[in-house]
Short mmCIF file of C-alpha atoms in Angstrom, two decimals:
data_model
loop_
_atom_site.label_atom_id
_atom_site.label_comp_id
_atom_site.label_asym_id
_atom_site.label_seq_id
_atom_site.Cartn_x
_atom_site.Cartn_y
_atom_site.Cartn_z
CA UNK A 9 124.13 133.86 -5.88
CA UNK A 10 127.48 134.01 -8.00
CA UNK A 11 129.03 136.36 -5.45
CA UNK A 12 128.25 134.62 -2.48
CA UNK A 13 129.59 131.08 -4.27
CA UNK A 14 132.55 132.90 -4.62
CA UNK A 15 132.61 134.44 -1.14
CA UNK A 16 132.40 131.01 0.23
CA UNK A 17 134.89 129.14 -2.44
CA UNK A 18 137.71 131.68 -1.14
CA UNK A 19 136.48 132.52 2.97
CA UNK A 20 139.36 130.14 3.96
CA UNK A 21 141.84 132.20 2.55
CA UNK A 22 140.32 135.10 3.30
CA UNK A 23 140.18 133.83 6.95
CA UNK A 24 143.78 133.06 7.41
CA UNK A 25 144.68 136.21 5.39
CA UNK A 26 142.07 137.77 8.53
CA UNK A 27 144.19 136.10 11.24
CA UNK A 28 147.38 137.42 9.96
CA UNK A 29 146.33 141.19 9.58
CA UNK A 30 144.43 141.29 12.83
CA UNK A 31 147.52 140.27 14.55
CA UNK A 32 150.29 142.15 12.35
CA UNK A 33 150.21 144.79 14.79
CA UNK A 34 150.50 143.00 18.23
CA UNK A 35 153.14 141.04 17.00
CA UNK A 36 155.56 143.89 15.72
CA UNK A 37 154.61 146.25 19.01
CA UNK A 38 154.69 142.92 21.31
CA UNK A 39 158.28 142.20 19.80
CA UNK A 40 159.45 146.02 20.30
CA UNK A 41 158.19 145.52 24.38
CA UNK A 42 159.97 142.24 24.07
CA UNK A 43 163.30 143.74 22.76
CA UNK A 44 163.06 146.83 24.67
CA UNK A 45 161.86 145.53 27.89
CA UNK A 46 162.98 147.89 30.22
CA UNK A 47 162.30 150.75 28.35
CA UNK A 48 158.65 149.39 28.16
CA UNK A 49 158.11 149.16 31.74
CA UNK A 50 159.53 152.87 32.28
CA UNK A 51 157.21 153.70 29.63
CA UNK A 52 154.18 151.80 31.34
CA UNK A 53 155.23 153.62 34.89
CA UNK A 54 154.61 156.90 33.34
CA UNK A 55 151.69 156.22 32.11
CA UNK A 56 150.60 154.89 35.33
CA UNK A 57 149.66 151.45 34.54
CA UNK A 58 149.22 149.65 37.72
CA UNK A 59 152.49 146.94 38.26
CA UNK A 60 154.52 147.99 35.29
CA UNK A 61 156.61 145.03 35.12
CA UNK A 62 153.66 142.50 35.07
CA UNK A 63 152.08 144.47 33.06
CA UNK A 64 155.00 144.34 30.15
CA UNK A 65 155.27 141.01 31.07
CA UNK A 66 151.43 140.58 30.08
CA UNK A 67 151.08 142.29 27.45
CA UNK A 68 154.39 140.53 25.83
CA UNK A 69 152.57 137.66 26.09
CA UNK A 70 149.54 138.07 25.00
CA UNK A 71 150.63 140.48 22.00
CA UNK A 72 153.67 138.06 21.22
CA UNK A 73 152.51 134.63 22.72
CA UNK A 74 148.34 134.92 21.43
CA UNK A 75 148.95 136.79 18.33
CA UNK A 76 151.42 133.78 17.31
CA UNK A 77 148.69 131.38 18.20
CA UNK A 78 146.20 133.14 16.14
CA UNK A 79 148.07 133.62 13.09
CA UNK A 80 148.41 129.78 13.46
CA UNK A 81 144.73 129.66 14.30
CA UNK A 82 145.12 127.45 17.57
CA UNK A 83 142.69 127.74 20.29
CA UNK A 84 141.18 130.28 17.83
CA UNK A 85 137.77 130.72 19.31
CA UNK A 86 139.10 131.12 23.03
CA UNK A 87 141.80 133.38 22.38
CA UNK A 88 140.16 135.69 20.19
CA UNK A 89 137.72 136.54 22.96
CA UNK A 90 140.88 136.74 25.64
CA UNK A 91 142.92 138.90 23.21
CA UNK A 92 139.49 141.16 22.82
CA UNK A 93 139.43 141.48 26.62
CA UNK A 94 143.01 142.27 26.44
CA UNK A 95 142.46 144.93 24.08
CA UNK A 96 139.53 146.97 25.41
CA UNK A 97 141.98 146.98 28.83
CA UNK A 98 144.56 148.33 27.17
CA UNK A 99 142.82 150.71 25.48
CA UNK A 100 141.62 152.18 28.33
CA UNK A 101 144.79 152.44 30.27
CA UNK A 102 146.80 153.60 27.30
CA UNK A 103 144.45 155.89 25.14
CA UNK A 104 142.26 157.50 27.52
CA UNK A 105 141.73 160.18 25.36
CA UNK A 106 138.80 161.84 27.40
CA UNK A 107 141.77 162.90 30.20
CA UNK A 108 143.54 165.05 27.85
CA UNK A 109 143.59 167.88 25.36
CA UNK A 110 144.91 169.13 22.31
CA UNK A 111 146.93 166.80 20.04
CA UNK A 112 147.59 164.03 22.75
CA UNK A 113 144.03 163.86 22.94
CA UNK A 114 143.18 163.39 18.64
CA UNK A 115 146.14 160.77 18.99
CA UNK A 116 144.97 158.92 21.86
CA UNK A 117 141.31 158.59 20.35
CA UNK A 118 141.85 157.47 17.20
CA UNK A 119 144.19 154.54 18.84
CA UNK A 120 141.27 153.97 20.97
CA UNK A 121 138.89 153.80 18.48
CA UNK A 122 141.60 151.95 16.36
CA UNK A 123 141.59 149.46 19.46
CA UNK A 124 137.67 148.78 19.45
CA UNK A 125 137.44 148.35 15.51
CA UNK A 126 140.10 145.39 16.66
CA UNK A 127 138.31 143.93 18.95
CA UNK A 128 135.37 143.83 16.32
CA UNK A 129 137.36 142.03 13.89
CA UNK A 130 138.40 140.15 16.76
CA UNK A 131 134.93 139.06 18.24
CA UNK A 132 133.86 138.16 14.16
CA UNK A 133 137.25 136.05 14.32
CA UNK A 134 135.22 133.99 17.60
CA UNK A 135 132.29 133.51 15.01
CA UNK A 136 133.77 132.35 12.24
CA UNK A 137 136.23 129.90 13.44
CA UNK A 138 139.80 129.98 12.32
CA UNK A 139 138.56 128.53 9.01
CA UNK A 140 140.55 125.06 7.33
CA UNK A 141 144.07 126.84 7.00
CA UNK A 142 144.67 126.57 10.40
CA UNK A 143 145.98 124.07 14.06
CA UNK A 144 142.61 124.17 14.87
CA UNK A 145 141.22 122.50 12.00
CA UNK A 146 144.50 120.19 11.70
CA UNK A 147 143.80 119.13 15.34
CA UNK A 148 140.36 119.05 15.55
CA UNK A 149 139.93 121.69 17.92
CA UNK A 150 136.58 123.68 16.24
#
């Protein structure tokens, strides 16, 4: 009973803390497609992901644009489930893993399988509300 009092005295924290670490890594790879644009549509044409430019300009978005809104925690619920989406797609364009061999394929899995632990955290994220640190709470919006 102790442990869970003090499970629930700090699960705000712990929540925002969450939000911030689940989204670390969009927002420093959704800043590098940002800054290096072009290079990341080149990249995304070689790896033949359908409409390369829309497809940076996506993922900009939702890496830069959502993760910035859930580190916030506004419109938690709603974009945690879109950025979820968002990541099983990409991980399925970008680490299919089960269309290659030797190294490339032991990288591309375990950033595939990196992917769905995300989208884990991601769907618990949905359940739990952003918690009180957060736009959502500020603006009523749970």
């Amino acid at each position: 009973m102790t442990s869970l009092a003090k499970a629930e005295w700090g699960r705000d924290g712990i929540l925002l803390v969450s939000r911030v670490l689940l989204m670390l890594l969009f927002l420093i790879f959704g800043l590098t497609k940002l800054t290096g644009f072009d290079e990341t549509v080149t990249l995304f044409a070689h790896m033949d992901v359908p409409f390369p430019t829309l497809a940076t300009l996506i993922a900009i978005a939702a890496e830069v644009g959502i993760g910035i809104a859930l580190v916030a925690g506004l419109f938690t619920r709603p974009l945690a489930v879109l950025m979820a989406v968002y990541t099983c797609a990409t991980s399925v364009l970008g680490h299919h893993y089960w269309s290659l061999a030797g190294s490339e394929r032991f990288l591309a899995e375990i950033a595939f399988y990196k992917n769905i632990c995300i989208v884990g955290g991601l769907l618990l994220l949905y359940l739990t509300g952003p918690g009180r640190y957060s736009l959502d709470q500020k603006l009523r919006f749970l």
